[in-house]
mmCIF file of C-alpha atoms in Angstrom:
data_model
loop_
_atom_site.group_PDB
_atom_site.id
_atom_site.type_symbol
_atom_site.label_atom_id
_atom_site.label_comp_id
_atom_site.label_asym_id
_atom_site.label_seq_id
_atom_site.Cartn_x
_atom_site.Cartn_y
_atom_site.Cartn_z
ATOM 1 C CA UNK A 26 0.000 0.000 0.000
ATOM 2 C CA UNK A 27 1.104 3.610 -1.499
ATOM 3 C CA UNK A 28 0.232 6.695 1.610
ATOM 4 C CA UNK A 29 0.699 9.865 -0.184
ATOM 5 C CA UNK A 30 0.486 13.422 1.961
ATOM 6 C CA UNK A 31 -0.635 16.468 -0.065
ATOM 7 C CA UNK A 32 0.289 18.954 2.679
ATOM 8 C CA UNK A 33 -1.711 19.157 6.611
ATOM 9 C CA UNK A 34 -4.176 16.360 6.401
ATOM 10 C CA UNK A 35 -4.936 15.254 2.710
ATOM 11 C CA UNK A 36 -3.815 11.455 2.490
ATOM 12 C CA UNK A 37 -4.401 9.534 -0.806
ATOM 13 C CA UNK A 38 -4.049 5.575 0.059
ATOM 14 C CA UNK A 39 -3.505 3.265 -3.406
ATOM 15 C CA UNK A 40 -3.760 -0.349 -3.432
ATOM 16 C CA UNK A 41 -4.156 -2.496 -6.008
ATOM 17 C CA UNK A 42 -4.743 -0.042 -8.935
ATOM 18 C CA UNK A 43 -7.579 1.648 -6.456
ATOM 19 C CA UNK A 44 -7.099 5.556 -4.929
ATOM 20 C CA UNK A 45 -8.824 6.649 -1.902
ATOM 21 C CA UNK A 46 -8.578 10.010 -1.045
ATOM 22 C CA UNK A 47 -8.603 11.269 2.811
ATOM 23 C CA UNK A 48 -9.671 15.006 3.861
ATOM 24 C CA UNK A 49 -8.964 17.450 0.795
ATOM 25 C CA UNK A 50 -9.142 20.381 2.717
ATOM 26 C CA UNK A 51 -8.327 24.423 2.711
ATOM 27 C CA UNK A 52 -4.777 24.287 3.665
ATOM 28 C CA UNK A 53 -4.150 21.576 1.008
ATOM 29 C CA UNK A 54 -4.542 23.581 -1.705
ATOM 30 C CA UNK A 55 -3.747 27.828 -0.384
ATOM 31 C CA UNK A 56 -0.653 27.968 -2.129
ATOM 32 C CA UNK A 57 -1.183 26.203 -5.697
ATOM 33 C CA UNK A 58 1.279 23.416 -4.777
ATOM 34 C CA UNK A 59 -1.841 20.801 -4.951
ATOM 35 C CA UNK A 60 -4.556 21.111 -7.256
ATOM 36 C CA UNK A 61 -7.936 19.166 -8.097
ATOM 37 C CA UNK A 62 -6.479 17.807 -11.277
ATOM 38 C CA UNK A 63 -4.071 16.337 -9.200
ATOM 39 C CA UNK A 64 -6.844 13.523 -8.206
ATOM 40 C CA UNK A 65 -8.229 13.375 -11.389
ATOM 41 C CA UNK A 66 -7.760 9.714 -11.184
ATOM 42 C CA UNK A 67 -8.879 9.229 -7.621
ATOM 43 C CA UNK A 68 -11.712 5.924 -7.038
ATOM 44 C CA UNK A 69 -13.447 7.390 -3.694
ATOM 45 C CA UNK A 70 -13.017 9.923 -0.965
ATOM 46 C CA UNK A 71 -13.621 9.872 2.462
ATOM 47 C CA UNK A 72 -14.513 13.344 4.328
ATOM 48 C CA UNK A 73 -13.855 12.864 8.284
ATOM 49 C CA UNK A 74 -15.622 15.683 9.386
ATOM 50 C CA UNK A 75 -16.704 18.974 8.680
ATOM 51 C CA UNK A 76 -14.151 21.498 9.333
ATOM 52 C CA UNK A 77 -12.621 23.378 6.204
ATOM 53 C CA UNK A 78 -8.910 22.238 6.753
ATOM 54 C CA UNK A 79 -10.335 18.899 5.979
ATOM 55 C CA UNK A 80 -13.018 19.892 3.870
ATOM 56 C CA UNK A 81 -12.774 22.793 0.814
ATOM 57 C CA UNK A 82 -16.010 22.224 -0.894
ATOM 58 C CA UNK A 83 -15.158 24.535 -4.095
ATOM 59 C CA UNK A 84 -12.153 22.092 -4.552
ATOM 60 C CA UNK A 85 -13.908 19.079 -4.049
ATOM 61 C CA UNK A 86 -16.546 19.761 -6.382
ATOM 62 C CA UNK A 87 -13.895 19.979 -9.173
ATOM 63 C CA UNK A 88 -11.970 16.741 -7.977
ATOM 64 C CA UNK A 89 -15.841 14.842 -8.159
ATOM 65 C CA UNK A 90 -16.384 16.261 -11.654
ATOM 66 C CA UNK A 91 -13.281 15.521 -13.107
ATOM 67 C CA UNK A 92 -12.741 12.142 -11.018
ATOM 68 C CA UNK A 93 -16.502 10.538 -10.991
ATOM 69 C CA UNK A 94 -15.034 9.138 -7.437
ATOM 70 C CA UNK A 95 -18.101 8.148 -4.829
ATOM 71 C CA UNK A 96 -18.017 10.439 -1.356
ATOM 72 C CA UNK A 97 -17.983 8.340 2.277
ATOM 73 C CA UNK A 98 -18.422 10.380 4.735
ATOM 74 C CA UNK A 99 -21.435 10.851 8.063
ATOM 75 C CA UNK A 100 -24.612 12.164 8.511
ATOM 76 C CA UNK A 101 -23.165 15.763 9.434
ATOM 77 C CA UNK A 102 -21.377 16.265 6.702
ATOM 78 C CA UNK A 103 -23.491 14.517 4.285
ATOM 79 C CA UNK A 104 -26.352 17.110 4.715
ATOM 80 C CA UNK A 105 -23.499 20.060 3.696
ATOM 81 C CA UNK A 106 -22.430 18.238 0.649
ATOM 82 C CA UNK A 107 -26.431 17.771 -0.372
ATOM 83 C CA UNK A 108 -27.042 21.142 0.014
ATOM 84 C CA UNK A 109 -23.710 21.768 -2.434
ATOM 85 C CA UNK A 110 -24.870 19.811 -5.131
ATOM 86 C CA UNK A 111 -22.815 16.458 -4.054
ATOM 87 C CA UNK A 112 -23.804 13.172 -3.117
ATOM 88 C CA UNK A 113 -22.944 10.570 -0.587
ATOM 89 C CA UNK A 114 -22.497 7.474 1.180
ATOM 90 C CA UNK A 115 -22.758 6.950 4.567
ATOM 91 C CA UNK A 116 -20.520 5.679 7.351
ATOM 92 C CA UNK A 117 -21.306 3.949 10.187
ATOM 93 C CA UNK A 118 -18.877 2.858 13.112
ATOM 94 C CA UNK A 119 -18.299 -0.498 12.287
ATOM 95 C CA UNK A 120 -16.335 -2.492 9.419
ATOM 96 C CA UNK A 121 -16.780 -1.288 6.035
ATOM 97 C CA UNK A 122 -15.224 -2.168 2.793
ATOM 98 C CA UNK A 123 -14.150 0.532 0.335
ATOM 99 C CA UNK A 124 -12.635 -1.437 -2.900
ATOM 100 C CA UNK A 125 -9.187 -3.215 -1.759
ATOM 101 C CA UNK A 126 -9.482 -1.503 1.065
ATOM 102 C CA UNK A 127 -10.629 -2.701 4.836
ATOM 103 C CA UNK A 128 -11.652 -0.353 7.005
ATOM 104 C CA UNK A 129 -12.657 -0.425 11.074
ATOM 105 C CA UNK A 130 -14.864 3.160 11.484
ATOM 106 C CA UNK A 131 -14.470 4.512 15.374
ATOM 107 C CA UNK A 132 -16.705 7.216 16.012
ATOM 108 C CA UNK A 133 -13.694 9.620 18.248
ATOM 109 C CA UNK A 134 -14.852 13.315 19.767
ATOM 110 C CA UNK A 135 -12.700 15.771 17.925
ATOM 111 C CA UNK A 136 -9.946 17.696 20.441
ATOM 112 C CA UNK A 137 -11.533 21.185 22.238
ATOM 113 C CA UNK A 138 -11.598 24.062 20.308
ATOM 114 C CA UNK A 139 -11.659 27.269 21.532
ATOM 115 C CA UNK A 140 -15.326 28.868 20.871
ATOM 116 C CA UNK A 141 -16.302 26.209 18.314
ATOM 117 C CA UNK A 142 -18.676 23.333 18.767
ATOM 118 C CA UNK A 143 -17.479 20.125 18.204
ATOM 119 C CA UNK A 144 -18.271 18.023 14.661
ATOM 120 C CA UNK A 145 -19.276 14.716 14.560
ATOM 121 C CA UNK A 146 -16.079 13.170 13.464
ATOM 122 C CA UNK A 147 -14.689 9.332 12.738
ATOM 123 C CA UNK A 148 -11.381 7.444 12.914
ATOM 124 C CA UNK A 149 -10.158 5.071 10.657
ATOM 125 C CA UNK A 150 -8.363 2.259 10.751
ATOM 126 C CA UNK A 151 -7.313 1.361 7.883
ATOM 127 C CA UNK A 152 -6.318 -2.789 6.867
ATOM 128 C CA UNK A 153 -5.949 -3.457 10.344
ATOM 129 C CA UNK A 154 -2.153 -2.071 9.912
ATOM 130 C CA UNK A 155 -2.794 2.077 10.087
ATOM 131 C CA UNK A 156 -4.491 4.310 12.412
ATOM 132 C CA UNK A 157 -6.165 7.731 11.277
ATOM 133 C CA UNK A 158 -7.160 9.502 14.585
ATOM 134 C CA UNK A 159 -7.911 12.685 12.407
ATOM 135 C CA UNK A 160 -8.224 15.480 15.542
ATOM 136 C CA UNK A 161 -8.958 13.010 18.359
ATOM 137 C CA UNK A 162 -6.051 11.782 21.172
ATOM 138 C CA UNK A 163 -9.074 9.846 22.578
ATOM 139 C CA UNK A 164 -8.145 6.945 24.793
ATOM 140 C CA UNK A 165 -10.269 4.205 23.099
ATOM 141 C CA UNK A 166 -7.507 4.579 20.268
ATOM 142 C CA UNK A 167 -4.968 3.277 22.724
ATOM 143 C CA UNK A 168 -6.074 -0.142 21.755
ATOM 144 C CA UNK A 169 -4.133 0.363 18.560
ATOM 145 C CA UNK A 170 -1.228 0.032 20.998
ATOM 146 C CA UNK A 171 1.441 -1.789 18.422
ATOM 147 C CA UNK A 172 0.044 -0.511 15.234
ATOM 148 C CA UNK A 173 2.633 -0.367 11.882
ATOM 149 C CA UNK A 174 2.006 3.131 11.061
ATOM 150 C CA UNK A 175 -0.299 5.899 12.981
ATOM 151 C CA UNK A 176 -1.157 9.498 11.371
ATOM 152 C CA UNK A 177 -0.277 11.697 13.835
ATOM 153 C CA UNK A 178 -1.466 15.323 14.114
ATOM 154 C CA UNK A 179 1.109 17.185 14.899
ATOM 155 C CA UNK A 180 -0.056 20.789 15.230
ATOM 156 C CA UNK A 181 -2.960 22.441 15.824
ATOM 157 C CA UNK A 182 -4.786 24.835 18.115
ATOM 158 C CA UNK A 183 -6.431 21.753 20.484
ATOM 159 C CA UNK A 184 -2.796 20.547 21.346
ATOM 160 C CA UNK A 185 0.518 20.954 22.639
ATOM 161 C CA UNK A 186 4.001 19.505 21.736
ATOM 162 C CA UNK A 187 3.876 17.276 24.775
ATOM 163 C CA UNK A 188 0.475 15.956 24.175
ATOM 164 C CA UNK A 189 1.277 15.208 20.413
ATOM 165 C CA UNK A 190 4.220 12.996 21.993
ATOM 166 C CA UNK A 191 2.741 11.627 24.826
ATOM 167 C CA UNK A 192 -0.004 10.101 22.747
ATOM 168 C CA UNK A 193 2.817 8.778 20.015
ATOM 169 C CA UNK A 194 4.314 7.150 22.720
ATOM 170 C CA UNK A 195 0.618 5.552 24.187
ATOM 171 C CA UNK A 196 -0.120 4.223 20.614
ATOM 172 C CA UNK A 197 3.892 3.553 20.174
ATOM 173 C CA UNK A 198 3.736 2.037 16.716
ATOM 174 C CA UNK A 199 6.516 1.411 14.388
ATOM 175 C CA UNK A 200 6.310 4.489 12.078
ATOM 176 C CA UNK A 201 4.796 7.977 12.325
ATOM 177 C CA UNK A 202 3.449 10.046 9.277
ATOM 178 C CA UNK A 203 3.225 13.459 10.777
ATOM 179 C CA UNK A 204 -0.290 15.490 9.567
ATOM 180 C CA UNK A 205 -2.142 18.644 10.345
ATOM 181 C CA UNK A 206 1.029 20.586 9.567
ATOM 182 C CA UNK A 207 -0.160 22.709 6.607
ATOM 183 C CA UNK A 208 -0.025 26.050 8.002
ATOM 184 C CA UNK A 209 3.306 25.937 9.450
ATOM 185 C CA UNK A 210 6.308 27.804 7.365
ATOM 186 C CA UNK A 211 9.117 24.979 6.789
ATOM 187 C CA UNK A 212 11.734 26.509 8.805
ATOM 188 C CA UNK A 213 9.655 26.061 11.852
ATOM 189 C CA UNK A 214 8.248 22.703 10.373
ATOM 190 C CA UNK A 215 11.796 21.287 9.792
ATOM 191 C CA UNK A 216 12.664 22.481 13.686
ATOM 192 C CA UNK A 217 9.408 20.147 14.927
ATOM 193 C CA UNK A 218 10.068 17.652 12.694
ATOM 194 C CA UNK A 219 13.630 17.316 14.038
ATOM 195 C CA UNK A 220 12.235 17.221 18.100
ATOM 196 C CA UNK A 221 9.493 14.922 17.138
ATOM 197 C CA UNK A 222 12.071 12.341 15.304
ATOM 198 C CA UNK A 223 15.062 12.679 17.999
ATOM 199 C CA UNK A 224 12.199 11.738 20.708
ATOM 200 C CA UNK A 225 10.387 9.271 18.891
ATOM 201 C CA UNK A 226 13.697 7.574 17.791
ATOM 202 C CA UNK A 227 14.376 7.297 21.684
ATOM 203 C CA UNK A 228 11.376 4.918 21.786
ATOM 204 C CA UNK A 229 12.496 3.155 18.454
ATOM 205 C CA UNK A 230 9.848 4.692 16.234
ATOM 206 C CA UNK A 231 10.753 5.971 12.926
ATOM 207 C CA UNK A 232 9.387 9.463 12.013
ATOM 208 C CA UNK A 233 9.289 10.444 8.725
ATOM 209 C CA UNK A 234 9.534 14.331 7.541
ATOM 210 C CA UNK A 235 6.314 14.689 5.809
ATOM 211 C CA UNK A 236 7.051 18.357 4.636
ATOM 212 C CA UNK A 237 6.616 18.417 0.993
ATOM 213 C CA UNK A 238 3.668 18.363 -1.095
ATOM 214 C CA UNK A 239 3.803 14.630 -2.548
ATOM 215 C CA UNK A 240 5.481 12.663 -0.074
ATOM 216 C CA UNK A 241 5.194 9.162 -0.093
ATOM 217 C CA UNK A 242 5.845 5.975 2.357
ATOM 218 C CA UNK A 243 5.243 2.117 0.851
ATOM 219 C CA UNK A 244 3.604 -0.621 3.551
ATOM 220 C CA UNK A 245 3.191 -3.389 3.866
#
């Protein structure tokens, strides 16, 4: 399996000749280094919840009309994409199967955010072998204790440095894919990439610096 970041949370998965597209949101796309046509090819998308740094609608529209790819995504978010002219399916916690692709659906509660009420909001786990928390450090995802490779938000208004570790090092899988970085310039991106990798070696964890717009990691 092919993981692809397109900068902050945007994660295309490809397995077996089949592309599924996580979270093409705002950030993904501010500076012109990602585009819709970039997805052109894409099978399905999932939308984890409805916040615009995981969901630009504008852009999504063009990556449905150019891609014909089905939308899974919940209830919440569903009812915004209706009312924009775009259809759905909907996802339950539970298994689901989305082409090659096995998928365990936890329903999480997304991190505190100042002001802001909280959207309904799933994890994924993704062929038994990678956890997506997307904004949640909730404990029920400790059971992933072990995991080959977890997404890890990195940065964001709900946490801190030492949280973003100290729930690495709870899950303490074998690789870390660093997300929810998009709006930090690269000097200070390289600097937190550097911390996170020098503690998480510590623990024998390899971090990988996600920075650029493309990057790619192969697993098995």
């Amino acid at each position: 399996m092919k993981i692809t970041k397109y900068i902050h949370s945007c994660l295309l998965f490809e397995k077996d000749g089949f592309k599924l597209l996580f979270d093409p949101g705002k950030f993904s796309f501010a500076e012109g280094l990602v585009t819709p046509e970039m997805f052109a090819e894409i099978d399905a998308v999932i939308i984890t919840h409805n916040h615009p740094d995981h969901l630009d609608m504008e852009n999504l529209k063009k990556i449905i009309e150019l891609s014909k790819a089905t939308i899974y995504t919940n209830a919440e978010v569903s009812k915004e994409l209706f009312a924009n002219g775009l259809e759905s399916i909907l996802v339950e916690e539970g298994e689901m199967i989305i082409g090659p692709f096995s998928l365990n659906i936890i329903n999480v509660v997304h991190e505190p955010i100042l002001d802001s009420p909280l959207p309904d909001m799933q994890a994924y786990v993704i062929d038994g072998t990678i956890l997506n928390p997307v904004d949640s450090f909730e404990q029920k995802l400790y059971a992933y204790e072990g995991i080959n490779l977890l997404i890890l938000p990195i940065m964001a208004p709900f946490t801190t440095e030492l949280k973003v570790a100290e729930f690495g090092d709870k899950i303490h899988p074998k690789h870390i894919l660093p997300v929810h970085d998009g709006y930090a310039k690269d000097f200070f991106l390289k600097q937190r990439y550097e911390n996170y990798a020098k503690h998480f070696k510590k623990r024998n964890i390899e971090f990988y610096a996600a920075g650029e717009a493309g990057f790619s990691v192969e697993i098995d």
